[in-house]
Coordinates of C-alpha atoms and ligand atoms in Angstrom, one line a residue:
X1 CA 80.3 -13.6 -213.0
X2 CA 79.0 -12.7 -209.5
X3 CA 80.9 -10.4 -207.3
X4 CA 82.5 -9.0 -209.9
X5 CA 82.8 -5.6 -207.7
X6 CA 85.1 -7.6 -205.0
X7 CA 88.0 -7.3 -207.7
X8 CA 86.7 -4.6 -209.8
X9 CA 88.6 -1.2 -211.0
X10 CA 85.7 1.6 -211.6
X11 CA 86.7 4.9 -213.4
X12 CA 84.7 7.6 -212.8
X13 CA 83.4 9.2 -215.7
X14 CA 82.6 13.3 -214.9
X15 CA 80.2 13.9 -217.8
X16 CA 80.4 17.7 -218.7
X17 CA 84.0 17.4 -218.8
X18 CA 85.2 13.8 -220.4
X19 CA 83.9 14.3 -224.0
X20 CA 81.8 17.2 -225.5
X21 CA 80.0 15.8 -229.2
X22 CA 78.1 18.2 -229.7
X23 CA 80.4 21.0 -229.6
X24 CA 78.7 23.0 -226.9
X25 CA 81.7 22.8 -224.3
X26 CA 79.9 21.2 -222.3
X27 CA 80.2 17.1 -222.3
X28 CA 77.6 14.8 -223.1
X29 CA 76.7 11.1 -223.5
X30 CA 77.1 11.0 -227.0
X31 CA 81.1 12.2 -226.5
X32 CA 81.1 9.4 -223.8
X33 CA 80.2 6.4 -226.0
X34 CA 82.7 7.5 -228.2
X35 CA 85.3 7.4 -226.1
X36 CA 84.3 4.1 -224.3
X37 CA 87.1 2.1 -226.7
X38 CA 90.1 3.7 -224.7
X39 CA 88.6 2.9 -221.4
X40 CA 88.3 -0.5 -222.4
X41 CA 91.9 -0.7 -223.3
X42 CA 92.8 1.3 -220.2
X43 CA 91.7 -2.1 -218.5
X44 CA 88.7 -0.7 -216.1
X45 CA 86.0 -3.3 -215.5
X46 CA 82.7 -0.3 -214.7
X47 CA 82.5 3.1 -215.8
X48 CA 80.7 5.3 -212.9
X49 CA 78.6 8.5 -214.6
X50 CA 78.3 11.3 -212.3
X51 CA 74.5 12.6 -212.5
X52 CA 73.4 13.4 -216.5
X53 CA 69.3 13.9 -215.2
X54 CA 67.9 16.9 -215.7
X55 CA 69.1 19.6 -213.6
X56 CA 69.7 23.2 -213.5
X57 CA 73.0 22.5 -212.8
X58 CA 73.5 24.6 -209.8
X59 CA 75.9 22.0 -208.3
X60 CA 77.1 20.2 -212.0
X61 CA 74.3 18.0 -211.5
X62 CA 74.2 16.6 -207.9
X63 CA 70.9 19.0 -207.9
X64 CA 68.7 16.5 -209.9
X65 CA 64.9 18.0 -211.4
X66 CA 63.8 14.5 -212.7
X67 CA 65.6 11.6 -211.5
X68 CA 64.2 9.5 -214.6
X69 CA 65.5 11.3 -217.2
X70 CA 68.6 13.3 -219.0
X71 CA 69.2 16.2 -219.2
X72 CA 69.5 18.1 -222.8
X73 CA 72.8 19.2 -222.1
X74 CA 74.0 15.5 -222.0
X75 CA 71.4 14.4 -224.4
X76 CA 68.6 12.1 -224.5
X77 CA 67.5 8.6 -222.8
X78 CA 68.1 7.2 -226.7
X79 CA 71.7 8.5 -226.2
X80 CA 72.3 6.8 -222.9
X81 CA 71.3 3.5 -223.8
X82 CA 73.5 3.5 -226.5
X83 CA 76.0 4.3 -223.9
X84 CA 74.7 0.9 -222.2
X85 CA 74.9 -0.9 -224.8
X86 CA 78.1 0.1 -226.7
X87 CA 79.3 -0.6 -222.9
X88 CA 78.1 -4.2 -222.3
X89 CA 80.0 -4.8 -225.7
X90 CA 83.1 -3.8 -224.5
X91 CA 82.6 -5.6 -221.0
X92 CA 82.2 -2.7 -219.2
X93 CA 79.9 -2.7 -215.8
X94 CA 77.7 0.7 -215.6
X95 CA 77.0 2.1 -212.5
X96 CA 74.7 5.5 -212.8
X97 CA 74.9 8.3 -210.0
X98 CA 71.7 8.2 -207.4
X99 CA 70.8 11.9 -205.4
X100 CA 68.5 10.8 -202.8
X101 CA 69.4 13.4 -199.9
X102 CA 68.1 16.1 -202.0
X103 CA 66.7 17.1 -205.2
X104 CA 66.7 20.0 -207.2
X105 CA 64.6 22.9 -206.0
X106 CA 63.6 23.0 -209.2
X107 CA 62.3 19.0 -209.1
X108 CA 58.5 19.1 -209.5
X109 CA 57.4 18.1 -206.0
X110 CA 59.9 20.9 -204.4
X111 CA 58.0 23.4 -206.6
X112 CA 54.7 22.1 -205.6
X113 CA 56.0 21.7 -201.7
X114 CA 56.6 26.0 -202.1
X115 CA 52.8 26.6 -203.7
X116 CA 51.2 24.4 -201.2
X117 CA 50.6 25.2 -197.3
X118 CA 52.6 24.7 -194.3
X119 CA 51.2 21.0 -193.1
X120 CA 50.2 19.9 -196.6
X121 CA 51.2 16.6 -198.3
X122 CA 53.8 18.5 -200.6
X123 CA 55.5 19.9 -197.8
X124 CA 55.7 16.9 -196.0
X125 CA 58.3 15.4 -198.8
X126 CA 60.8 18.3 -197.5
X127 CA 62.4 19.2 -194.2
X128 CA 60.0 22.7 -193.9
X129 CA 59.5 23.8 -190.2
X130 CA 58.7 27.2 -188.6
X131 CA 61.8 29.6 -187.9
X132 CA 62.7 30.6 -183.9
X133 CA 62.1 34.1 -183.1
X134 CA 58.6 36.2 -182.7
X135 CA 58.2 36.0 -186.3
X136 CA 59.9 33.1 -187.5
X137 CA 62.7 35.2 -188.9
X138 CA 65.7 32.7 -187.3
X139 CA 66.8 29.3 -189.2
X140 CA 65.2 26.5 -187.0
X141 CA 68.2 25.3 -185.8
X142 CA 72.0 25.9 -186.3
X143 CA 73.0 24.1 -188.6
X144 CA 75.5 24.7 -191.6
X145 CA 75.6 24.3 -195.2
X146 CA 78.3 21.5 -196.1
X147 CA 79.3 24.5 -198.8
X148 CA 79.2 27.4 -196.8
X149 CA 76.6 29.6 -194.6
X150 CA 73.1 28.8 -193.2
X151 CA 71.4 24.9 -193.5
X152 CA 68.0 26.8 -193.8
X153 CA 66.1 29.1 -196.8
X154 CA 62.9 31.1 -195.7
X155 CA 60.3 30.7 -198.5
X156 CA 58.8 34.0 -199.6
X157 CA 55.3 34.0 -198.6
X158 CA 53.7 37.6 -199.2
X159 CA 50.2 36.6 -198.3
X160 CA 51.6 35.7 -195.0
X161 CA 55.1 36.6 -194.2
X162 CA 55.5 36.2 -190.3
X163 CA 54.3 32.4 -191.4
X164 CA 56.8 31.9 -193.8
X165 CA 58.5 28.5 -193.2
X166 CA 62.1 27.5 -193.7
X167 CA 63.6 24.4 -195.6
X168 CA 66.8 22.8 -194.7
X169 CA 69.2 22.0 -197.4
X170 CA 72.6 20.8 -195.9
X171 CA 74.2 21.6 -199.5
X172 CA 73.5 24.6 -201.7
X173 CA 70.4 26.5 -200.9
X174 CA 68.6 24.8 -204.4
X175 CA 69.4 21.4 -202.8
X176 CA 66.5 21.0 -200.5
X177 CA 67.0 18.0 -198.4
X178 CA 63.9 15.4 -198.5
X179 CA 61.9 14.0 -196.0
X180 CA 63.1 10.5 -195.2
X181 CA 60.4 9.4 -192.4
X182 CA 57.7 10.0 -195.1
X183 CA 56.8 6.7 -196.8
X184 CA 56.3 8.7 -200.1
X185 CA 59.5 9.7 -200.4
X186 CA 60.8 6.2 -200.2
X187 CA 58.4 4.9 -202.5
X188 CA 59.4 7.4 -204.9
X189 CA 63.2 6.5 -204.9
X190 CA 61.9 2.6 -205.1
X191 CA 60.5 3.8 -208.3
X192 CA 63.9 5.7 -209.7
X193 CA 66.1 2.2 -208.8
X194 CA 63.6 0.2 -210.7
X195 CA 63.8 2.7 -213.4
X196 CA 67.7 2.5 -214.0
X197 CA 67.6 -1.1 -213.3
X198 CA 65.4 -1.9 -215.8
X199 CA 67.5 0.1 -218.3
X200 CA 69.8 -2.5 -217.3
X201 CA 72.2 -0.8 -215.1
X202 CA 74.5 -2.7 -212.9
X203 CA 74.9 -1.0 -209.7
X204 CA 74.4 2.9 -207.9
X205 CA 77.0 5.2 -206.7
X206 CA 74.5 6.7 -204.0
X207 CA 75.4 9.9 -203.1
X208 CA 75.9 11.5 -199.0
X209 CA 75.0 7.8 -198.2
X210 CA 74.9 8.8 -194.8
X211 CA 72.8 12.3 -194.7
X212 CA 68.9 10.7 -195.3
X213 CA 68.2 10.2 -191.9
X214 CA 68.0 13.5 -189.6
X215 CA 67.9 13.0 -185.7
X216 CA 64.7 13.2 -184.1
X217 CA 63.6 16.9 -183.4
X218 CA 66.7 18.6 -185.8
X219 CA 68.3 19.3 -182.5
X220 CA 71.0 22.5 -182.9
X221 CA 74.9 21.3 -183.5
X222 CA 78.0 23.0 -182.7
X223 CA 81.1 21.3 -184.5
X224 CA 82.8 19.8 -187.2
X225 CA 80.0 20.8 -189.9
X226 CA 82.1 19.0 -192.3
X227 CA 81.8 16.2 -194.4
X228 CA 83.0 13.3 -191.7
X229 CA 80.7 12.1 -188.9
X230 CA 83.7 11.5 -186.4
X231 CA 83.4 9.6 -182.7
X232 CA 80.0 12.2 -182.0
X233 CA 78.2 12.3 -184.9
X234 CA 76.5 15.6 -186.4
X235 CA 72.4 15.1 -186.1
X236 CA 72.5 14.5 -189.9
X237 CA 75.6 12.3 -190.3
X238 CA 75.1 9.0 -189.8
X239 CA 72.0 8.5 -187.9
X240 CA 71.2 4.4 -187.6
X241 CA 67.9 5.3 -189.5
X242 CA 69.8 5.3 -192.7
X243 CA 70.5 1.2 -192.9
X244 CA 67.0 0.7 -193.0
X245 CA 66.7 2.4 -196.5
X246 CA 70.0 0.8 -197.3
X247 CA 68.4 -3.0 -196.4
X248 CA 64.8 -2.2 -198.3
X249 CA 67.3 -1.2 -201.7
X250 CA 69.4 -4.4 -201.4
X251 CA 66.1 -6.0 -201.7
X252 CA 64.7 -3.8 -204.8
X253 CA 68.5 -4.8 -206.2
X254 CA 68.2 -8.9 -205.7
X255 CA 64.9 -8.9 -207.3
X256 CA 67.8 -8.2 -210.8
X257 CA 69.7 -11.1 -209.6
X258 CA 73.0 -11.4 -207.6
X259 CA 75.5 -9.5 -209.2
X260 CA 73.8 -5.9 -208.6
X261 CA 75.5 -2.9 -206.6
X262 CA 74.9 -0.3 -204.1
X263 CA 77.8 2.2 -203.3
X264 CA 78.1 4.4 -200.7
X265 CA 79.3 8.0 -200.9
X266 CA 79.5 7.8 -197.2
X267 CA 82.2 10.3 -195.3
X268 CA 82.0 8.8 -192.1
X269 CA 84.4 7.3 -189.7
X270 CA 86.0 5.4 -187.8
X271 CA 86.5 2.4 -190.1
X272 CA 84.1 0.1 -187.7
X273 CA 80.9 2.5 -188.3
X274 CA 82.0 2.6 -191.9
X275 CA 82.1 -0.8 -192.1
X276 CA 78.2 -1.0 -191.0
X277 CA 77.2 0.4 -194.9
X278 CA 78.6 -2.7 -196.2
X279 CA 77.2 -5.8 -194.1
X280 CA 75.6 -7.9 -196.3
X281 CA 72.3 -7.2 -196.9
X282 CA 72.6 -3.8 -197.5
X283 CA 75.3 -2.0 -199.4
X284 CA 78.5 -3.8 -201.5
X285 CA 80.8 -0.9 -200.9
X286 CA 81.6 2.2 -199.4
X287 CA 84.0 4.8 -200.4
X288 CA 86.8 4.4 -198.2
X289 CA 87.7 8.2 -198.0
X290 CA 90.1 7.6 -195.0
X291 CA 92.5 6.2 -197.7
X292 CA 91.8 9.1 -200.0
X293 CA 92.9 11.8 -197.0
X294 CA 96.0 9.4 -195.6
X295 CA 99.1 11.6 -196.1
X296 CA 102.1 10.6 -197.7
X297 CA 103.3 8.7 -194.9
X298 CA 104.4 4.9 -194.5
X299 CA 103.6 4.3 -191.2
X300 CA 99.9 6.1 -191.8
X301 CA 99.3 4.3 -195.2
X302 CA 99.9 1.0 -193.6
X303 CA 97.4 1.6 -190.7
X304 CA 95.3 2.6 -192.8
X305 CA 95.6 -0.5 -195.1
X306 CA 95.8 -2.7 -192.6
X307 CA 92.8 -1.2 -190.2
X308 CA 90.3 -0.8 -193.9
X309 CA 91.0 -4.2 -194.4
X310 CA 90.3 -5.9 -190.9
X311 CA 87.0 -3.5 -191.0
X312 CA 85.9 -4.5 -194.3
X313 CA 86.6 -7.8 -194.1
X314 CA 85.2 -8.2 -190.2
X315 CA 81.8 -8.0 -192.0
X316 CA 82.2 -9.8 -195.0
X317 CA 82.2 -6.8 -197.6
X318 CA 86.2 -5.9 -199.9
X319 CA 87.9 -2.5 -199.2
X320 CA 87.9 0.0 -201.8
X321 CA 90.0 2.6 -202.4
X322 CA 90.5 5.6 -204.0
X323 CA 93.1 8.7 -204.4
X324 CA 91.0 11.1 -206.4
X325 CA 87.8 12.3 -207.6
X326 CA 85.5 15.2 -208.4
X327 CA 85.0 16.4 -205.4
X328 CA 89.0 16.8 -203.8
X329 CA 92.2 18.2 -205.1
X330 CA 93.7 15.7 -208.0
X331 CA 96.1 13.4 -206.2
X332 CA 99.1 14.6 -208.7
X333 CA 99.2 18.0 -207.0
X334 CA 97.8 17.1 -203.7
X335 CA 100.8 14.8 -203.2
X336 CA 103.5 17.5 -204.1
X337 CA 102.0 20.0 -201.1
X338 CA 104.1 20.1 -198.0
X339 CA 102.8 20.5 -195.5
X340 CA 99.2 19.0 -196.8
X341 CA 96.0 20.5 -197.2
X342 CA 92.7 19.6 -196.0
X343 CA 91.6 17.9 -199.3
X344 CA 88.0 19.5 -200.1
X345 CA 89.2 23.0 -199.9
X346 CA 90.5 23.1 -203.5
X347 CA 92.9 25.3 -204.7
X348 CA 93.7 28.7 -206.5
X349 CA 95.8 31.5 -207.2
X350 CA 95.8 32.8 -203.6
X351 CA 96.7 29.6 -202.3
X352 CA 99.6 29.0 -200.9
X353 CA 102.0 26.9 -201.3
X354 CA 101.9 25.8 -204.0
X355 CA 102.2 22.1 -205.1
X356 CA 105.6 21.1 -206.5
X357 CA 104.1 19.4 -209.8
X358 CA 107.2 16.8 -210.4
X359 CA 107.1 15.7 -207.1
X360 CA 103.7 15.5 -207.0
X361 CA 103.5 13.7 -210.0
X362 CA 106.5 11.0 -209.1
X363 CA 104.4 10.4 -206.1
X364 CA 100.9 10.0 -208.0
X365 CA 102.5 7.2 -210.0
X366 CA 104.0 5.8 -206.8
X367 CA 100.7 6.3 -204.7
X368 CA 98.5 4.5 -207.5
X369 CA 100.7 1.4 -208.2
X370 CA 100.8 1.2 -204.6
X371 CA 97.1 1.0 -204.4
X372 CA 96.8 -0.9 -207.4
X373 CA 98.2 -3.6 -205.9
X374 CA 96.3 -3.5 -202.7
X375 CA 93.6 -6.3 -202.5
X376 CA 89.7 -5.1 -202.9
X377 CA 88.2 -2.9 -205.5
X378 CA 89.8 0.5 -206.8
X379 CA 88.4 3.9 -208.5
X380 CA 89.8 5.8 -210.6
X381 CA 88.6 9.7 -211.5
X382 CA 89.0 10.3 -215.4
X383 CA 92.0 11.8 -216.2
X384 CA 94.6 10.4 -213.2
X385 CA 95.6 8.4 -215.7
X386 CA 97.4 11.4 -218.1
X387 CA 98.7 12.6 -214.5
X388 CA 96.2 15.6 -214.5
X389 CA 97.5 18.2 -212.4
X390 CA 94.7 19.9 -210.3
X391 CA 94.0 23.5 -212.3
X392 CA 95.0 26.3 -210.2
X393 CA 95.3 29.4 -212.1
X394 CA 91.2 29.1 -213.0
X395 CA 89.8 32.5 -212.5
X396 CA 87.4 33.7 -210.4
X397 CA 85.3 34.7 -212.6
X398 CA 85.0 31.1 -214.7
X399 CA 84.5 29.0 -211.1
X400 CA 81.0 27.6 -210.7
X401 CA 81.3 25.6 -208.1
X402 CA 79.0 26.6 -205.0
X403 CA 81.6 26.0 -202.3
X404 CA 83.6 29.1 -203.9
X405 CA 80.3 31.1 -204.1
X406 CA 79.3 30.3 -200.6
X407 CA 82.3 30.9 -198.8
X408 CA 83.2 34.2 -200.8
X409 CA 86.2 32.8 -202.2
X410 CA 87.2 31.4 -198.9
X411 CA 87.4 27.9 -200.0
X412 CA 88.0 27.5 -204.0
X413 CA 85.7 24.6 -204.0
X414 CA 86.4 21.8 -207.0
X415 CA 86.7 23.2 -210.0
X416 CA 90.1 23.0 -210.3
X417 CA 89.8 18.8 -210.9
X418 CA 86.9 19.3 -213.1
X419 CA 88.4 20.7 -216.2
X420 CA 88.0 18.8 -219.3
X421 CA 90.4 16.2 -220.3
X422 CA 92.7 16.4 -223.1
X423 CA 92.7 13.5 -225.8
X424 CA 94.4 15.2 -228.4
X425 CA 97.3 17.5 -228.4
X426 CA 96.6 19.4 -231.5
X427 CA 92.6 19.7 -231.8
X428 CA 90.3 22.0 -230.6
X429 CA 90.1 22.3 -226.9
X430 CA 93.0 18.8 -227.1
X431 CA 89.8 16.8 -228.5
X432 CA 87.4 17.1 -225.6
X433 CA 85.3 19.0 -228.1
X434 CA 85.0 19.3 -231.9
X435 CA 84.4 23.2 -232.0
X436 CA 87.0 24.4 -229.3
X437 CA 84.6 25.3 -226.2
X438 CA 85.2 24.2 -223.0
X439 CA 82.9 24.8 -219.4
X440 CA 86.3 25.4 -218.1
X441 CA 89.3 26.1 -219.5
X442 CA 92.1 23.9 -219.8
X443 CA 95.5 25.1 -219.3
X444 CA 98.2 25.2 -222.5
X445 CA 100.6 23.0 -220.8
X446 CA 98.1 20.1 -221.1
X447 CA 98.7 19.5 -224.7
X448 CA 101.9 17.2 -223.3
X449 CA 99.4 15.5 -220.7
X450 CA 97.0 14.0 -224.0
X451 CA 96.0 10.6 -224.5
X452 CA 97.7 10.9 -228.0
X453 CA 100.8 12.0 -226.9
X454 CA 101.2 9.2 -223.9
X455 CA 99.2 5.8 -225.9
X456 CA 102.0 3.5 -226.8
X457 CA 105.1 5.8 -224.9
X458 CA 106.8 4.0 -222.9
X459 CA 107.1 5.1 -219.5
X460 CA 103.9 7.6 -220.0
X461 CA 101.5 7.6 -217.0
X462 CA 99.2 5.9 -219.2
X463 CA 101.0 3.2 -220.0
X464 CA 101.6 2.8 -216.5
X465 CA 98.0 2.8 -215.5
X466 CA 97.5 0.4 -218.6
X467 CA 99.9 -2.4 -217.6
X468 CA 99.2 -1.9 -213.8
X469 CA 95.3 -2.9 -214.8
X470 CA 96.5 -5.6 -217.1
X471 CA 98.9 -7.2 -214.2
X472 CA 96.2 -6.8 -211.8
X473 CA 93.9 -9.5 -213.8
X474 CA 96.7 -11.5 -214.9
X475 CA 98.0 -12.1 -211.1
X476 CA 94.2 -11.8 -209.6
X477 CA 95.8 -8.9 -207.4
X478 CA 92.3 -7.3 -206.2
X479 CA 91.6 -11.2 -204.9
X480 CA 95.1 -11.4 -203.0
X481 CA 96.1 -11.7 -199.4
X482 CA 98.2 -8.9 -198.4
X483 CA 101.3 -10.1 -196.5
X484 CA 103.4 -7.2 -195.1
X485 CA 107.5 -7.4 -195.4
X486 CA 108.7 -4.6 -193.9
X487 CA 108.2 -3.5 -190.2
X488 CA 105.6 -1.2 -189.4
X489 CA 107.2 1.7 -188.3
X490 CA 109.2 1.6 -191.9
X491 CA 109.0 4.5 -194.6
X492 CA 109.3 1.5 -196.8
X493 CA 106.4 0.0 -197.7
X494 CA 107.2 -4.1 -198.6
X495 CA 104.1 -6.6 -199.0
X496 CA 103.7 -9.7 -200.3
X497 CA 100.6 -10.2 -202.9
X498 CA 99.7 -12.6 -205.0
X499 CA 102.7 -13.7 -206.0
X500 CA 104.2 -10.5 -206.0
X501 CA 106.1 -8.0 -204.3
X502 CA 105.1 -4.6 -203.7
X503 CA 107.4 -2.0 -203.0
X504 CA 107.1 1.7 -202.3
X505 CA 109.7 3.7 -200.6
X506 CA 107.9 6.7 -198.8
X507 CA 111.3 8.0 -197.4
X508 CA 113.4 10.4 -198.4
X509 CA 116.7 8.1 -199.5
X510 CA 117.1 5.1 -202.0
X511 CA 116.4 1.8 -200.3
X512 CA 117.8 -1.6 -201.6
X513 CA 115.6 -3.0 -204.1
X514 CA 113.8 -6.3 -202.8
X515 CA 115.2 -9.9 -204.9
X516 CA 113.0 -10.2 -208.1
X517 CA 112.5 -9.4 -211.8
X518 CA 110.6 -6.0 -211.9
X519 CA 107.0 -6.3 -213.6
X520 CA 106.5 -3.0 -213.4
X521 CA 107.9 0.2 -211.7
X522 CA 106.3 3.8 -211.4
X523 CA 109.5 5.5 -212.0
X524 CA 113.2 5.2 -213.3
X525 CA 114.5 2.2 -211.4
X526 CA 118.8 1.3 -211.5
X527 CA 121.7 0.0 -209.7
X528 CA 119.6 -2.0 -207.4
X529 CA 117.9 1.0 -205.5
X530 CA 114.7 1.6 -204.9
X531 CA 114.3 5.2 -206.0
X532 CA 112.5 7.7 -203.2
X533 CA 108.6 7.8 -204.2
X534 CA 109.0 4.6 -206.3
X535 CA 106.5 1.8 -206.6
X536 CA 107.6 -1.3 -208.0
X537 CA 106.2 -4.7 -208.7
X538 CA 108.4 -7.5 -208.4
X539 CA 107.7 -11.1 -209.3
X540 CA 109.4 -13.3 -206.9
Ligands
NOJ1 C1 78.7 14.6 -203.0 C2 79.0 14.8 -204.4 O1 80.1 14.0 -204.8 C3 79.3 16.3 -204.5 O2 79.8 16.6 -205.8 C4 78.0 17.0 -204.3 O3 78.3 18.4 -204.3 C5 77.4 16.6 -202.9 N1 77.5 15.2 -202.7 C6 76.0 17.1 -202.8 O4 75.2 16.3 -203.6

């Protein structure tokens, strides 16, 4: 079937922490495969792989040192076709990860960039540039590291050290950014789609979508060094230059035939410039991140329902939406914060307040169903489906990610989501490996949260997840129009779907329950009330 993605459900699969085979703590493909039978019978159509190339692993793997081949830790390019193919048997899409911003400094060309000259060939794949000062010895420009501290790393050059270049690497300082103007560059990552495709891949997840392109001369920038490119855009968010690269891949993907994906990892907004990614001869989707960072909020939710869907459909391309992944707080603890945080801060000990967990998990199950039902494609991050918690008690001294190294604690970064899953409330580490270890570890109350303890219970989150995705391709929800019910300005969310009602009451008292037999509900559901943070489906 073409355009499969329109409709589809993709679950994100965070390889060092969904399943461990070999017993290192660490997950791999192997422990992937394994598992693919219960994401089938979740009801996903694709399974996204966050990167498994090789990679030091200084940012879990979004630092890639060979973009054509796995690394050890997750096992071999023999183990990840099995993965392929024990996927195409169960009818599930595979999308891979693709870095192109950046590499790993320890990626062959970066290493050859640093032993070659200023004005060589190597350099030239790179951002390098003289620093400002009599000697070179400030950055080039002002910029900031997305995870803390300077854009720019002098190299060490003994022989000459008042030459000594700097690099620009907008993540972690072994993330140097590459050269996008340099035809070599582009040829190279020609070669890395071709290379996945012919494996037999179906689409890319293509990660900081909108970062490739740097503005002419790297002129200095003073705000908002975050993530989003908002109405003025940073000098390395969102420069036009990008849906060039973005047109030449759609190419490189219709020489496979039709039914190939590109997906952008792109934080930038409004919804209009979003909406560029996706015209139709270059990407199939974007995230749609705007959804992800709505609060808990009718009126907000429906604006931003209705304004993702007149965008995304103004140029031909589905919405997409998504509530967690591994790079923000889980949605089951973000939603029981009040007031909200800013989502990519993460969370720790020190934070404060801290998330009411029943209330954040009441309005998880509300907050997916709702979404479930919206028309376009959804993501899921592994583990929503238990009702993961985000971790908050990790300590210190177990946190890798950079953003809590960086920012000296500052920001906890995303650890916290990244724990491995539990699939089995009594074994070793609850299943996620056969020996006990685990990267990170994972709290004691998750035994409760396991697969095995929530298949087949009624009224478990995964059981919810499981006949929300079945009801979904029974009634052809992802293809639906969405008709709204209720007034705008309502806490009560009431639409019309495919022949179906959905209703979620965002207020803080019950509301009468609309006509209908109830298909499914996210919560307890009586006397003809609508529950507060409730979903329900109703046929009508
Ligand atoms: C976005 C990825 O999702 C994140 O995990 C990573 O740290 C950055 N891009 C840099 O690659």
């Amino acid at each position: 079937m073409t355009d499969w993605w329109r409709t589809a459900v993709i679950y994100q699969v965070y390889p060092r922490s969904f399943a461990d085979a070999s017993g290192d703590g660490m997950g791999d493909l192997a422990g992937i495969t394994s598992r693919l039978p219960e994401l089938a019978d979740l009801g996903v159509d694709a399974v996204w792989l966050s990167p498994f190339y090789r990679s030091p692993q200084n940012d879990a793997g979004y630092d890639v040192a060979d973009y054509c081949d796995v690394d050890p830790r997750f096992g071999t390019l023999a183990d990840f076709d099995a993965f392929a193919t024990r996927a195409r048997e169960l009818g599930l899409k595979v999308i891979v990860d693709l870095v192109p911003n950046h590499s790993s400094s320890e990626h062959a060309w970066f290493q050859a960039a640093l032993a070659a000259a200023p004005g060589s060939r190597e350099r030239a794949r790179y951002i390098f540039r003289d620093g400002r000062g009599e000697n070179g010895e400030f950055p080039p420009n002002n910029w900031q590291s997305v995870f803390g501290g300077d854009a720019w790393t002098r190299v060490e050059d003994p022989a000459a050290p008042q030459k000594a270049q700097w690099y620009l690497h907008l993540f972690d300082t072994s993330q140097p950014d590459f050269d996008w103007t340099n035809p070599e560059v582009r040829e190279m990552f020609r070669g890395v789609l071709r290379f996945w495709l012919d494996r037999g891949v179906d689409g890319f997840r293509v990660d900081v979508a909108h970062g490739l392109v740097k503005a002419a001369g790297l002129p200095d920038y003073e705000a908002d060094p975050g993530l989003t490119s908002h109405a003025a855009p940073a000098p390395y968010w969102a420069q036009d230059g990008v849906h060039e690269i973005y047109r030449d891949w759609h190419e490189v993907l219709a020489g496979y035939g039709p039914d190939r994906v590109l997906i952008g990892e792109a934080w930038v907004s409004p919804l209009e410039k979003l909406a560029l990614w996706v015209r139709p001869d270059e990407m199939q989707q974007t995230f749609n991140f705007g959804y992800m960072e709505t609060p808990w909020s009718a009126p907000a939710m429906r604006k931003t329902v209705d304004d993702s869907l007149a965008a995304f459909g103004g140029v031909g391309a589905p919405s997409t939406w998504v509530l967690s992944n591994h790079d923000v707080v889980r949605h089951a603890s973000r939603l029981g914060l009040t007031p909200q945080l800013p989502i990519t801060v993460g969370m720790g000990p020190r934070t404060e307040p801290k998330p009411d967990e029943a209330l954040g998990l009441r309005r998880a199950r509300a907050a997916t169903l709702f979404m479930l039902a919206l028309p376009g494609s959804a993501y899921l991050y592994q583990g929503e489906e238990l009702g993961l918690p985000e971790v908050i008690d990790l300590p210190d001294a177990v946190r890798e990610d950079p953003t809590f190294h960086r920012t000296h604690g500052e920001s906890y970064g995303r650890d916290g989501c990244r724990v491995p899953i539990p699939w089995e409330a009594d074994a070793p580490a609850y299943g996620f490996s056969p020996t006990g270890e685990s990267w990170l570890p994972q709290p004691d109350e998750w035994a409760r949260l396991a697969h095995d303890r929530q298949v087949g219970v009624e009224g478990s989150t995964l059981e919810m997840y499981r006949a929300a995705l079945r009801l979904r391709h029974e009634h052809g929800l992802g293809a639906g129009e969405l008709e709204w019910v209720s007034e705008p300005d309502s806490e009560v969310l009431v639409a019309r779907t495919s022949g179906l009602v959905v209703a979620t009451n965002v207020s803080d008292e019950p509301a009468p329950l609309p006509e209908g037999e109830i298909v499914l509900a996210s919560g307890p559901v009586a006397g003809g009330e609508l529950p507060v943070d409730t979903t329900v489906w109703i046929r009508a």
